[in-house]
PDB file of C-alpha atoms in Angstrom:
ATOM      1  CA  GLY X  14     -26.813 -88.890 -16.717  1.00  0.00           C
ATOM      2  CA  ARG X  15     -25.633 -92.199 -15.318  1.00  0.00           C
ATOM      3  CA  GLU X  16     -25.472 -90.820 -11.781  1.00  0.00           C
ATOM      4  CA  GLY X  17     -29.078 -89.710 -12.019  1.00  0.00           C
ATOM      5  CA  VAL X  18     -30.097 -93.201 -13.153  1.00  0.00           C
ATOM      6  CA  ALA X  19     -28.112 -94.742 -10.302  1.00  0.00           C
ATOM      7  CA  GLU X  20     -29.849 -92.333  -7.920  1.00  0.00           C
ATOM      8  CA  ARG X  21     -33.291 -93.546  -9.016  1.00  0.00           C
ATOM      9  CA  VAL X  22     -32.225 -97.211  -8.856  1.00  0.00           C
ATOM     10  CA  LEU X  23     -30.906 -96.730  -5.318  1.00  0.00           C
ATOM     11  CA  ARG X  24     -34.267 -95.433  -4.129  1.00  0.00           C
ATOM     12  CA  TRP X  25     -35.817 -98.799  -4.940  1.00  0.00           C
ATOM     13  CA  GLU X  26     -32.910-100.952  -3.774  1.00  0.00           C
ATOM     14  CA  GLU X  27     -33.953-102.995  -0.733  1.00  0.00           C
ATOM     15  CA  ASP X  28     -30.669-104.842  -0.208  1.00  0.00           C
ATOM     16  CA  GLN X  29     -28.796-102.495   2.154  1.00  0.00           C
ATOM     17  CA  GLN X  30     -25.456-104.233   1.560  1.00  0.00           C
ATOM     18  CA  GLU X  31     -25.805-103.749  -2.195  1.00  0.00           C
ATOM     19  CA  LYS X  32     -26.967-100.172  -1.705  1.00  0.00           C
ATOM     20  CA  GLY X  33     -23.941 -99.416   0.455  1.00  0.00           C
ATOM     21  CA  GLN X  34     -21.532-100.906  -2.084  1.00  0.00           C
ATOM     22  CA  VAL X  35     -23.012 -98.783  -4.880  1.00  0.00           C
ATOM     23  CA  LEU X  36     -22.748 -95.618  -2.737  1.00  0.00           C
ATOM     24  CA  MET X  37     -19.092 -96.364  -2.006  1.00  0.00           C
ATOM     25  CA  ALA X  38     -18.449 -96.911  -5.714  1.00  0.00           C
ATOM     26  CA  MET X  39     -19.951 -93.457  -6.248  1.00  0.00           C
ATOM     27  CA  LYS X  40     -17.615 -92.132  -3.503  1.00  0.00           C
ATOM     28  CA  ARG X  41     -20.578 -91.169  -1.354  1.00  0.00           C
ATOM     29  CA  PHE X  42     -18.982 -92.670   1.734  1.00  0.00           C
ATOM     30  CA  GLY X  43     -21.032 -90.755   4.290  1.00  0.00           C
ATOM     31  CA  GLU X  44     -24.309 -91.999   2.808  1.00  0.00           C
ATOM     32  CA  ALA X  45     -22.941 -95.540   2.696  1.00  0.00           C
ATOM     33  CA  ALA X  46     -22.032 -95.242   6.367  1.00  0.00           C
ATOM     34  CA  ARG X  47     -25.521 -93.990   7.253  1.00  0.00           C
ATOM     35  CA  VAL X  48     -27.093 -96.910   5.392  1.00  0.00           C
ATOM     36  CA  ALA X  49     -24.791 -99.290   7.264  1.00  0.00           C
ATOM     37  CA  ALA X  50     -25.596 -97.688  10.624  1.00  0.00           C
ATOM     38  CA  MET X  51     -29.367 -97.806  10.015  1.00  0.00           C
ATOM     39  CA  SER X  52     -29.167-101.478   9.022  1.00  0.00           C
ATOM     40  CA  ARG X  53     -26.719-102.202  11.882  1.00  0.00           C
ATOM     41  CA  ASP X  54     -24.354-103.831   9.393  1.00  0.00           C
ATOM     42  CA  THR X  55     -20.949-103.670  11.111  1.00  0.00           C
ATOM     43  CA  ASN X  56     -19.063-105.026   8.116  1.00  0.00           C
ATOM     44  CA  LEU X  57     -20.560-102.409   5.806  1.00  0.00           C
ATOM     45  CA  MET X  58     -19.816 -99.670   8.338  1.00  0.00           C
ATOM     46  CA  PHE X  59     -16.176-100.721   8.488  1.00  0.00           C
ATOM     47  CA  GLN X  60     -15.935-100.934   4.702  1.00  0.00           C
ATOM     48  CA  SER X  61     -17.294 -97.397   4.345  1.00  0.00           C
ATOM     49  CA  LEU X  62     -14.763 -96.115   6.890  1.00  0.00           C
ATOM     50  CA  THR X  63     -11.776 -97.795   5.233  1.00  0.00           C
ATOM     51  CA  ALA X  64     -12.968 -96.657   1.797  1.00  0.00           C
ATOM     52  CA  LEU X  65     -13.097 -93.042   2.984  1.00  0.00           C
ATOM     53  CA  GLU X  66      -9.662 -93.357   4.605  1.00  0.00           C
ATOM     54  CA  LYS X  67      -8.159 -94.687   1.364  1.00  0.00           C
ATOM     55  CA  GLU X  68      -9.773 -91.854  -0.560  1.00  0.00           C
ATOM     56  CA  CYS X  69      -8.249 -89.314   1.859  1.00  0.00           C
ATOM     57  CA  GLN X  70      -4.830 -90.964   1.510  1.00  0.00           C
ATOM     58  CA  SER X  71      -5.023 -90.861  -2.284  1.00  0.00           C
ATOM     59  CA  THR X  72      -5.924 -87.166  -2.388  1.00  0.00           C
ATOM     60  CA  ILE X  73      -3.606 -86.039   0.466  1.00  0.00           C
ATOM     61  CA  PRO X  74      -0.239 -87.895   0.284  1.00  0.00           C
ATOM     62  CA  GLU X  75       1.116 -86.507   3.592  1.00  0.00           C
ATOM     63  CA  PRO X  76       0.052 -89.129   6.226  1.00  0.00           C
ATOM     64  CA  LYS X  77      -0.553 -86.725   9.172  1.00  0.00           C
ATOM     65  CA  LYS X  78      -2.641 -84.302   7.117  1.00  0.00           C
ATOM     66  CA  SER X  79      -4.494 -87.185   5.499  1.00  0.00           C
ATOM     67  CA  GLN X  80      -5.424 -88.680   8.867  1.00  0.00           C
ATOM     68  CA  LEU X  81      -6.447 -85.277  10.246  1.00  0.00           C
ATOM     69  CA  HIS X  82      -8.741 -84.730   7.259  1.00  0.00           C
ATOM     70  CA  PHE X  83     -10.183 -88.233   7.633  1.00  0.00           C
ATOM     71  CA  HIS X  84     -10.934 -87.676  11.320  1.00  0.00           C
ATOM     72  CA  SER X  85     -12.499 -84.277  10.609  1.00  0.00           C
ATOM     73  CA  ILE X  86     -14.942 -85.821   8.148  1.00  0.00           C
ATOM     74  CA  ILE X  87     -15.759 -88.741  10.452  1.00  0.00           C
ATOM     75  CA  LEU X  88     -16.473 -86.524  13.464  1.00  0.00           C
ATOM     76  CA  SER X  89     -18.478 -83.899  11.581  1.00  0.00           C
ATOM     77  CA  LYS X  90     -20.562 -86.001   9.215  1.00  0.00           C
ATOM     78  CA  TYR X  91     -20.710 -89.607  10.371  1.00  0.00           C
ATOM     79  CA  HIS X  92     -23.179 -91.392  12.640  1.00  0.00           C
ATOM     80  CA  PRO X  93     -21.953 -91.970  16.268  1.00  0.00           C
ATOM     81  CA  ASP X  94     -22.059 -95.734  15.682  1.00  0.00           C
ATOM     82  CA  ASN X  95     -19.434 -95.336  12.951  1.00  0.00           C
ATOM     83  CA  ILE X  96     -17.228 -93.300  15.274  1.00  0.00           C
ATOM     84  CA  SER X  97     -17.553 -95.921  18.019  1.00  0.00           C
ATOM     85  CA  LEU X  98     -16.627 -98.668  15.571  1.00  0.00           C
ATOM     86  CA  LEU X  99     -13.557 -96.742  14.416  1.00  0.00           C
ATOM     87  CA  LYS X 100     -12.416 -96.241  18.034  1.00  0.00           C
ATOM     88  CA  SER X 101     -12.946 -99.913  18.738  1.00  0.00           C
ATOM     89  CA  TYR X 102     -10.778-100.788  15.741  1.00  0.00           C
ATOM     90  CA  TYR X 103      -8.063 -98.312  16.716  1.00  0.00           C
ATOM     91  CA  SER X 104      -7.918 -99.702  20.234  1.00  0.00           C
ATOM     92  CA  SER X 105      -7.244-103.186  18.830  1.00  0.00           C
ATOM     93  CA  ILE X 106      -4.202-102.286  16.708  1.00  0.00           C
ATOM     94  CA  PRO X 107      -0.596-101.876  17.963  1.00  0.00           C
ATOM     95  CA  GLU X 108      -0.296 -98.278  16.736  1.00  0.00           C
ATOM     96  CA  VAL X 109      -1.115 -95.643  19.349  1.00  0.00           C
ATOM     97  CA  LEU X 110      -1.332 -92.475  17.263  1.00  0.00           C
ATOM     98  CA  PRO X 111      -4.610 -93.123  15.345  1.00  0.00           C
ATOM     99  CA  GLN X 112      -6.712 -93.482  18.503  1.00  0.00           C
ATOM    100  CA  MET X 113      -4.868 -90.703  20.302  1.00  0.00           C
ATOM    101  CA  ASN X 114      -5.279 -88.277  17.383  1.00  0.00           C
ATOM    102  CA  LEU X 115      -8.979 -89.085  16.993  1.00  0.00           C
ATOM    103  CA  LEU X 116      -9.605 -88.421  20.700  1.00  0.00           C
ATOM    104  CA  LEU X 117      -7.572 -85.205  20.557  1.00  0.00           C
ATOM    105  CA  LYS X 118      -9.652 -84.076  17.588  1.00  0.00           C
ATOM    106  CA  GLU X 119     -12.675 -84.454  19.879  1.00  0.00           C
ATOM    107  CA  ASN X 120     -10.852 -82.452  22.589  1.00  0.00           C
ATOM    108  CA  LYS X 121     -11.006 -85.494  24.856  1.00  0.00           C
ATOM    109  CA  PHE X 122      -7.586 -84.924  26.382  1.00  0.00           C
ATOM    110  CA  SER X 123      -8.146 -87.099  29.428  1.00  0.00           C
ATOM    111  CA  ASP X 124      -9.356 -90.059  27.342  1.00  0.00           C
ATOM    112  CA  ALA X 125      -6.457 -89.695  24.912  1.00  0.00           C
ATOM    113  CA  ALA X 126      -3.878 -89.566  27.700  1.00  0.00           C
ATOM    114  CA  THR X 127      -5.458 -92.518  29.512  1.00  0.00           C
ATOM    115  CA  PHE X 128      -5.317 -94.610  26.334  1.00  0.00           C
ATOM    116  CA  VAL X 129      -1.653 -93.756  25.704  1.00  0.00           C
ATOM    117  CA  ALA X 130      -0.595 -94.216  29.338  1.00  0.00           C
ATOM    118  CA  THR X 131      -2.378 -97.579  29.564  1.00  0.00           C
ATOM    119  CA  ARG X 132      -0.535 -98.774  26.469  1.00  0.00           C
ATOM    120  CA  GLY X 133       2.701 -97.606  28.015  1.00  0.00           C
ATOM    121  CA  MET X 134       2.171 -99.209  31.401  1.00  0.00           C
ATOM    122  CA  THR X 135       1.283-102.568  29.820  1.00  0.00           C
ATOM    123  CA  SER X 136       4.336-102.546  27.555  1.00  0.00           C
ATOM    124  CA  SER X 137       7.075-105.072  28.337  1.00  0.00           C
ATOM    125  CA  ASP X 138       9.690-102.686  26.931  1.00  0.00           C
ATOM    126  CA  PRO X 139      10.889-100.249  29.666  1.00  0.00           C
ATOM    127  CA  GLU X 140      11.912 -97.583  27.149  1.00  0.00           C
ATOM    128  CA  GLN X 141       8.599 -97.795  25.304  1.00  0.00           C
ATOM    129  CA  ARG X 142       6.812 -97.519  28.650  1.00  0.00           C
ATOM    130  CA  LYS X 143       8.634 -94.296  29.518  1.00  0.00           C
ATOM    131  CA  LYS X 144       8.123 -92.865  26.026  1.00  0.00           C
ATOM    132  CA  LEU X 145       4.360 -93.420  26.061  1.00  0.00           C
ATOM    133  CA  VAL X 146       3.867 -92.180  29.619  1.00  0.00           C
ATOM    134  CA  LYS X 147       5.802 -89.016  28.714  1.00  0.00           C
ATOM    135  CA  GLU X 148       3.492 -88.587  25.735  1.00  0.00           C
ATOM    136  CA  ALA X 149       0.475 -89.017  28.014  1.00  0.00           C
ATOM    137  CA  SER X 150       1.857 -86.257  30.234  1.00  0.00           C
ATOM    138  CA  ARG X 151       2.246 -83.989  27.203  1.00  0.00           C
ATOM    139  CA  VAL X 152      -1.349 -84.656  26.135  1.00  0.00           C
ATOM    140  CA  LEU X 153      -2.619 -83.856  29.626  1.00  0.00           C
ATOM    141  CA  SER X 154      -0.814 -80.516  29.506  1.00  0.00           C
ATOM    142  CA  LEU X 155      -3.115 -79.553  26.614  1.00  0.00           C
ATOM    143  CA  GLY X 156      -6.315 -79.813  28.672  1.00  0.00           C
ATOM    144  CA  LYS X 157      -7.794 -77.238  31.009  1.00  0.00           C
ATOM    145  CA  ASP X 158      -9.144 -79.697  33.583  1.00  0.00           C
ATOM    146  CA  THR X 159      -6.395 -82.327  33.578  1.00  0.00           C
ATOM    147  CA  PHE X 160      -3.896 -80.808  36.012  1.00  0.00           C
ATOM    148  CA  PHE X 161      -4.426 -83.468  38.693  1.00  0.00           C
ATOM    149  CA  GLN X 162      -4.049 -86.327  36.197  1.00  0.00           C
ATOM    150  CA  LYS X 163      -0.889 -84.744  34.804  1.00  0.00           C
ATOM    151  CA  SER X 164       0.511 -84.446  38.322  1.00  0.00           C
ATOM    152  CA  LEU X 165      -0.065 -88.166  38.948  1.00  0.00           C
ATOM    153  CA  THR X 166       1.440 -89.076  35.572  1.00  0.00           C
ATOM    154  CA  ASP X 167       4.533 -86.984  36.273  1.00  0.00           C
ATOM    155  CA  ASP X 168       4.848 -88.651  39.687  1.00  0.00           C
ATOM    156  CA  TYR X 169       4.881 -92.023  37.936  1.00  0.00           C
ATOM    157  CA  LEU X 170       7.625 -90.836  35.574  1.00  0.00           C
ATOM    158  CA  ASP X 171       9.625 -89.678  38.604  1.00  0.00           C
ATOM    159  CA  LEU X 172       9.108 -93.076  40.219  1.00  0.00           C
ATOM    160  CA  LEU X 173      10.467 -94.837  37.104  1.00  0.00           C
ATOM    161  CA  LYS X 174      13.551 -92.588  37.232  1.00  0.00           C
ATOM    162  CA  GLU X 175      14.067 -93.391  40.911  1.00  0.00           C
ATOM    163  CA  GLN X 176      13.774 -97.116  40.208  1.00  0.00           C
ATOM    164  CA  ASP X 177      16.445 -96.828  37.485  1.00  0.00           C
ATOM    165  CA  ARG X 178      18.708 -94.900  39.884  1.00  0.00           C
ATOM    166  CA  LEU X 179      18.350 -97.561  42.571  1.00  0.00           C
ATOM    167  CA  ARG X 180      19.170-100.352  40.108  1.00  0.00           C
ATOM    168  CA  GLN X 181      22.393 -98.614  39.157  1.00  0.00           C
ATOM    169  CA  LEU X 182      23.427 -97.788  42.735  1.00  0.00           C
ATOM    170  CA  TYR X 183      22.631-101.097  44.443  1.00  0.00           C
ATOM    171  CA  PRO X 184      23.134-104.083  42.161  1.00  0.00           C
ATOM    172  CA  PRO X 185      21.808-106.766  42.186  1.00  0.00           C
ATOM    173  CA  PHE X 186      18.798-104.970  43.677  1.00  0.00           C
ATOM    174  CA  ASP X 187      16.050-104.839  41.032  1.00  0.00           C
ATOM    175  CA  PRO X 188      12.797-103.115  42.060  1.00  0.00           C
ATOM    176  CA  PRO X 189       9.710-104.179  40.092  1.00  0.00           C
ATOM    177  CA  GLN X 190       8.550-102.067  37.160  1.00  0.00           C
ATOM    178  CA  THR X 191       5.440-100.876  38.935  1.00  0.00           C
ATOM    179  CA  SER X 192       3.342 -97.757  39.300  1.00  0.00           C
ATOM    180  CA  SER X 193       2.905 -98.439  43.011  1.00  0.00           C
ATOM    181  CA  ILE X 194       5.058 -96.519  45.473  1.00  0.00           C
ATOM    182  CA  ASN X 195       3.994 -99.033  48.156  1.00  0.00           C
ATOM    183  CA  LEU X 196       5.409-101.956  46.155  1.00  0.00           C
ATOM    184  CA  THR X 197       8.607-100.026  45.476  1.00  0.00           C
ATOM    185  CA  LEU X 198       9.045 -99.293  49.197  1.00  0.00           C
ATOM    186  CA  THR X 199       8.349-102.934  50.007  1.00  0.00           C
ATOM    187  CA  ALA X 200      10.958-104.024  47.465  1.00  0.00           C
ATOM    188  CA  LEU X 201      13.533-101.687  49.026  1.00  0.00           C
ATOM    189  CA  ILE X 202      13.020-103.232  52.463  1.00  0.00           C
ATOM    190  CA  THR X 203      12.673-106.896  51.477  1.00  0.00           C
ATOM    191  CA  GLY X 204      15.425-106.565  48.857  1.00  0.00           C
ATOM    192  CA  SER X 205      18.010-105.314  51.345  1.00  0.00           C
ATOM    193  CA  ILE X 206      18.933-108.882  52.303  1.00  0.00           C
ATOM    194  CA  GLY X 207      22.012-110.099  50.439  1.00  0.00           C
ATOM    195  CA  VAL X 208      22.720-106.726  48.836  1.00  0.00           C
ATOM    196  CA  PRO X 209      26.046-104.986  49.622  1.00  0.00           C
ATOM    197  CA  GLN X 210      25.286-102.052  51.927  1.00  0.00           C
ATOM    198  CA  GLY X 211      21.702-103.312  52.060  1.00  0.00           C
ATOM    199  CA  HIS X 212      21.002-101.201  55.141  1.00  0.00           C
ATOM    200  CA  LYS X 213      21.183 -98.143  52.879  1.00  0.00           C
ATOM    201  CA  LEU X 214      18.093 -99.391  51.066  1.00  0.00           C
ATOM    202  CA  HIS X 215      16.117 -98.774  54.281  1.00  0.00           C
ATOM    203  CA  LEU X 216      17.281 -95.154  54.193  1.00  0.00           C
ATOM    204  CA  GLU X 217      16.384 -94.944  50.505  1.00  0.00           C
ATOM    205  CA  ALA X 218      12.865 -96.125  51.405  1.00  0.00           C
ATOM    206  CA  ASP X 219      12.508 -93.218  53.834  1.00  0.00           C
ATOM    207  CA  LYS X 220      13.777 -90.726  51.239  1.00  0.00           C
ATOM    208  CA  LEU X 221      11.429 -92.101  48.596  1.00  0.00           C
ATOM    209  CA  ALA X 222       8.450 -91.993  50.961  1.00  0.00           C
ATOM    210  CA  LYS X 223       9.189 -88.355  51.749  1.00  0.00           C
ATOM    211  CA  LYS X 224       9.622 -87.417  48.077  1.00  0.00           C
ATOM    212  CA  PHE X 225       6.305 -89.010  47.067  1.00  0.00           C
ATOM    213  CA  ARG X 226       4.458 -87.701  50.134  1.00  0.00           C
ATOM    214  CA  VAL X 227       3.558 -91.116  51.542  1.00  0.00           C
ATOM    215  CA  PRO X 228       1.470 -90.636  54.736  1.00  0.00           C
ATOM    216  CA  ASP X 229       3.279 -91.619  57.924  1.00  0.00           C
ATOM    217  CA  LYS X 230       0.800 -94.318  58.921  1.00  0.00           C
ATOM    218  CA  ARG X 231       0.891 -95.941  55.486  1.00  0.00           C
ATOM    219  CA  LEU X 232       4.699 -95.994  55.551  1.00  0.00           C
ATOM    220  CA  TRP X 233       4.630 -97.728  58.944  1.00  0.00           C
ATOM    221  CA  HIS X 234       2.209-100.377  57.661  1.00  0.00           C
ATOM    222  CA  VAL X 235       4.415-100.971  54.597  1.00  0.00           C
ATOM    223  CA  LYS X 236       7.547-101.308  56.734  1.00  0.00           C
ATOM    224  CA  ILE X 237       5.902-103.632  59.260  1.00  0.00           C
ATOM    225  CA  LEU X 238       4.682-106.048  56.580  1.00  0.00           C
ATOM    226  CA  ALA X 239       7.927-105.884  54.607  1.00  0.00           C
ATOM    227  CA  PHE X 240      10.096-106.631  57.655  1.00  0.00           C
ATOM    228  CA  ALA X 241       7.811-109.507  58.689  1.00  0.00           C
ATOM    229  CA  LYS X 242       7.568-111.030  55.207  1.00  0.00           C
ATOM    230  CA  SER X 243      11.363-111.010  54.861  1.00  0.00           C
ATOM    231  CA  SER X 244      11.902-112.286  58.450  1.00  0.00           C
ATOM    232  CA  GLN X 245      13.856-109.190  59.479  1.00  0.00           C
ATOM    233  CA  TRP X 246      12.678-109.537  63.075  1.00  0.00           C
ATOM    234  CA  ARG X 247      15.442-107.398  64.588  1.00  0.00           C
ATOM    235  CA  ASP X 248      14.560-104.500  62.283  1.00  0.00           C
ATOM    236  CA  LEU X 249      10.890-104.971  63.139  1.00  0.00           C
ATOM    237  CA  ARG X 250      11.708-104.663  66.847  1.00  0.00           C
ATOM    238  CA  LEU X 251      13.851-101.580  66.241  1.00  0.00           C
ATOM    239  CA  LEU X 252      10.998 -99.998  64.281  1.00  0.00           C
ATOM    240  CA  CYS X 253       8.573-100.701  67.119  1.00  0.00           C
ATOM    241  CA  GLU X 254      10.957 -99.235  69.695  1.00  0.00           C
ATOM    242  CA  SER X 255      11.785 -96.150  67.600  1.00  0.00           C
ATOM    243  CA  ARG X 256       8.789 -94.338  69.085  1.00  0.00           C
ATOM    244  CA  THR X 257       7.155 -94.506  72.499  1.00  0.00           C
ATOM    245  CA  LYS X 258       3.846 -95.144  70.760  1.00  0.00           C
ATOM    246  CA  PRO X 259       3.896 -96.100  67.059  1.00  0.00           C
ATOM    247  CA  PRO X 260       1.370 -94.108  64.961  1.00  0.00           C
ATOM    248  CA  VAL X 261      -0.344 -97.363  63.914  1.00  0.00           C
ATOM    249  CA  GLY X 262      -0.365 -98.875  67.398  1.00  0.00           C
ATOM    250  CA  PHE X 263       1.070-102.278  68.314  1.00  0.00           C
ATOM    251  CA  LYS X 264      -1.607-104.529  66.799  1.00  0.00           C
ATOM    252  CA  PRO X 265      -0.147-104.465  63.233  1.00  0.00           C
ATOM    253  CA  PHE X 266       3.202-105.637  64.663  1.00  0.00           C
ATOM    254  CA  ALA X 267       1.559-108.563  66.427  1.00  0.00           C
ATOM    255  CA  LEU X 268      -0.514-109.572  63.381  1.00  0.00           C
ATOM    256  CA  ALA X 269       2.410-109.302  60.940  1.00  0.00           C
ATOM    257  CA  CYS X 270       4.601-111.353  63.245  1.00  0.00           C
ATOM    258  CA  MET X 271       1.822-113.895  63.774  1.00  0.00           C
ATOM    259  CA  ARG X 272       1.011-114.325  60.063  1.00  0.00           C
ATOM    260  CA  HIS X 273       4.536-114.392  58.667  1.00  0.00           C
ATOM    261  CA  GLY X 274       6.405-116.874  60.813  1.00  0.00           C
ATOM    262  CA  GLY X 275       7.375-114.980  63.946  1.00  0.00           C
ATOM    263  CA  THR X 276       7.802-116.908  67.182  1.00  0.00           C
ATOM    264  CA  GLN X 277       5.042-116.963  69.797  1.00  0.00           C
ATOM    265  CA  ALA X 278       7.388-115.102  72.145  1.00  0.00           C
ATOM    266  CA  GLU X 279       7.738-112.288  69.564  1.00  0.00           C
ATOM    267  CA  VAL X 280       3.977-112.174  69.010  1.00  0.00           C
ATOM    268  CA  ALA X 281       3.268-112.141  72.760  1.00  0.00           C
ATOM    269  CA  ALA X 282       5.752-109.308  73.298  1.00  0.00           C
ATOM    270  CA  TYR X 283       3.897-107.055  70.838  1.00  0.00           C
ATOM    271  CA  ILE X 284       0.455-108.034  72.167  1.00  0.00           C
ATOM    272  CA  GLY X 285       1.605-107.243  75.707  1.00  0.00           C
ATOM    273  CA  LYS X 286       2.219-103.615  74.688  1.00  0.00           C
ATOM    274  CA  ILE X 287      -1.454-103.110  73.737  1.00  0.00           C
ATOM    275  CA  SER X 288      -3.409-101.214  76.382  1.00  0.00           C
ATOM    276  CA  ASN X 289      -6.887-102.613  75.647  1.00  0.00           C
ATOM    277  CA  ALA X 290      -7.554-105.870  77.521  1.00  0.00           C
ATOM    278  CA  GLU X 291     -10.289-107.075  75.138  1.00  0.00           C
ATOM    279  CA  GLU X 292      -7.953-106.572  72.168  1.00  0.00           C
ATOM    280  CA  ARG X 293      -5.112-108.388  73.937  1.00  0.00           C
ATOM    281  CA  PHE X 294      -7.396-111.348  74.705  1.00  0.00           C
ATOM    282  CA  GLU X 295      -8.579-111.609  71.071  1.00  0.00           C
ATOM    283  CA  LEU X 296      -5.030-111.459  69.701  1.00  0.00           C
ATOM    284  CA  TYR X 297      -3.743-114.060  72.167  1.00  0.00           C
ATOM    285  CA  CYS X 298      -6.536-116.361  71.018  1.00  0.00           C
ATOM    286  CA  GLU X 299      -5.794-115.671  67.339  1.00  0.00           C
ATOM    287  CA  GLY X 300      -2.122-116.448  67.960  1.00  0.00           C
ATOM    288  CA  GLU X 301      -3.072-119.569  69.956  1.00  0.00           C
ATOM    289  CA  ILE X 302      -1.124-118.303  72.955  1.00  0.00           C
ATOM    290  CA  TRP X 303      -3.612-119.948  75.297  1.00  0.00           C
ATOM    291  CA  MET X 304      -2.039-119.389  78.701  1.00  0.00           C
ATOM    292  CA  LYS X 305      -1.744-115.655  78.050  1.00  0.00           C
ATOM    293  CA  ALA X 306      -5.341-115.575  76.774  1.00  0.00           C
ATOM    294  CA  LEU X 307      -6.480-117.361  79.914  1.00  0.00           C
ATOM    295  CA  GLU X 308      -4.585-114.919  82.118  1.00  0.00           C
ATOM    296  CA  GLU X 309      -6.280-111.988  80.376  1.00  0.00           C
ATOM    297  CA  ALA X 310      -9.713-113.588  80.821  1.00  0.00           C
ATOM    298  CA  ALA X 311      -8.986-114.197  84.509  1.00  0.00           C
ATOM    299  CA  LYS X 312      -7.850-110.592  85.033  1.00  0.00           C
ATOM    300  CA  MET X 313     -11.150-109.434  83.553  1.00  0.00           C
ATOM    301  CA  LYS X 314     -12.983-112.009  85.745  1.00  0.00           C
ATOM    302  CA  ASP X 315     -14.867-113.046  82.636  1.00  0.00           C
ATOM    303  CA  GLY X 316     -16.161-116.604  82.949  1.00  0.00           C
ATOM    304  CA  GLU X 317     -17.454-116.613  79.382  1.00  0.00           C
ATOM    305  CA  LYS X 318     -13.975-115.895  78.010  1.00  0.00           C
ATOM    306  CA  ILE X 319     -12.438-118.563  80.255  1.00  0.00           C
ATOM    307  CA  GLY X 320     -14.992-121.022  78.866  1.00  0.00           C
ATOM    308  CA  MET X 321     -14.136-119.924  75.329  1.00  0.00           C
ATOM    309  CA  VAL X 322     -10.427-120.660  75.891  1.00  0.00           C
ATOM    310  CA  LYS X 323     -11.273-124.073  77.334  1.00  0.00           C
ATOM    311  CA  SER X 324     -13.492-125.005  74.391  1.00  0.00           C
ATOM    312  CA  ILE X 325     -11.044-124.083  71.627  1.00  0.00           C
ATOM    313  CA  CYS X 326      -7.527-124.518  73.039  1.00  0.00           C
ATOM    314  CA  GLY X 327      -7.266-128.316  72.573  1.00  0.00           C
ATOM    315  CA  ARG X 328      -4.687-128.610  75.372  1.00  0.00           C
ATOM    316  CA  ASP X 329      -5.318-130.591  78.567  1.00  0.00           C
ATOM    317  CA  ASP X 330      -2.986-128.480  80.712  1.00  0.00           C
ATOM    318  CA  VAL X 331      -4.750-125.273  79.650  1.00  0.00           C
ATOM    319  CA  LYS X 332      -8.163-126.871  80.250  1.00  0.00           C
ATOM    320  CA  ALA X 333      -7.080-127.826  83.771  1.00  0.00           C
ATOM    321  CA  MET X 334      -6.004-124.231  84.390  1.00  0.00           C
ATOM    322  CA  CYS X 335      -9.371-123.045  83.061  1.00  0.00           C
ATOM    323  CA  ASP X 336     -11.145-125.200  85.638  1.00  0.00           C
ATOM    324  CA  GLU X 337      -8.898-123.703  88.344  1.00  0.00           C
ATOM    325  CA  TYR X 338      -9.724-120.151  87.217  1.00  0.00           C
ATOM    326  CA  PHE X 339     -13.438-121.034  87.068  1.00  0.00           C
ATOM    327  CA  ARG X 340     -13.323-121.860  90.755  1.00  0.00           C
ATOM    328  CA  ARG X 341     -11.598-118.565  91.538  1.00  0.00           C
ATOM    329  CA  VAL X 342     -14.030-116.516  89.455  1.00  0.00           C
TER     330      VAL X 342
END
């Protein structure tokens, strides 16, 4: 018959593009895909995939069942290069379901959830973001080894809910749409300025940190930087004095104050609380508090440090004091 003649002609056909087109016309899509894969013809591979998909759609009108059948054929009979090309195409289109369903068909629950969640987190639409992250959580619940990822995804959903609650309670406060608890805490502290009952945002930061199990030291670092960046120097002092010895020490207070516009007197006050003389000397030098640095060097009777202050301070009065201390040392 004609198919037998075509079969013999195909054996002698050297043009792989032509051979692939004939195979597709004969509805032998898998063979066409193999020919395309062997010849590394991406266009022919894609044509064979779309031709098979159209054939599935024409024989199975119901879209979900049609796609499921299409994916079953692709995964069971097609070359890995064809599958990779299909995934690459799916990842480039706005629709989420094709890629997700293909990965689920492979039992790659983690990959499917990651794809969906990434799409959600990069969406500019808050409602679409929540919808897709919820779907990612559902997908992760299907896997046996995805409990930890599901826990993190659910934490992110909880964080989005908390951000919405804070927007409603404290207008015009508007925390960023972010997956970072650190950035949310920072926004609560820096955003308290100019907000009615802004002091309550500091309490909300503590509640949020407790809910999301933020380690104590990390919370202190977040608060220190946030207070310094927003020039809330009184609150920074109160934080420092809230414990006899802060869990992060006094150095972060001095550095935050130094790098975000605090006065030299403020910086010096924090440095003075540090017990290590070497560390105090280095911080005084970094803050260009030369007289204090010189006093520390003199207390240690360290001529090299006195010489260091003299060489970098750029102040005649300090240099004169250095010479005086040199004589004493």
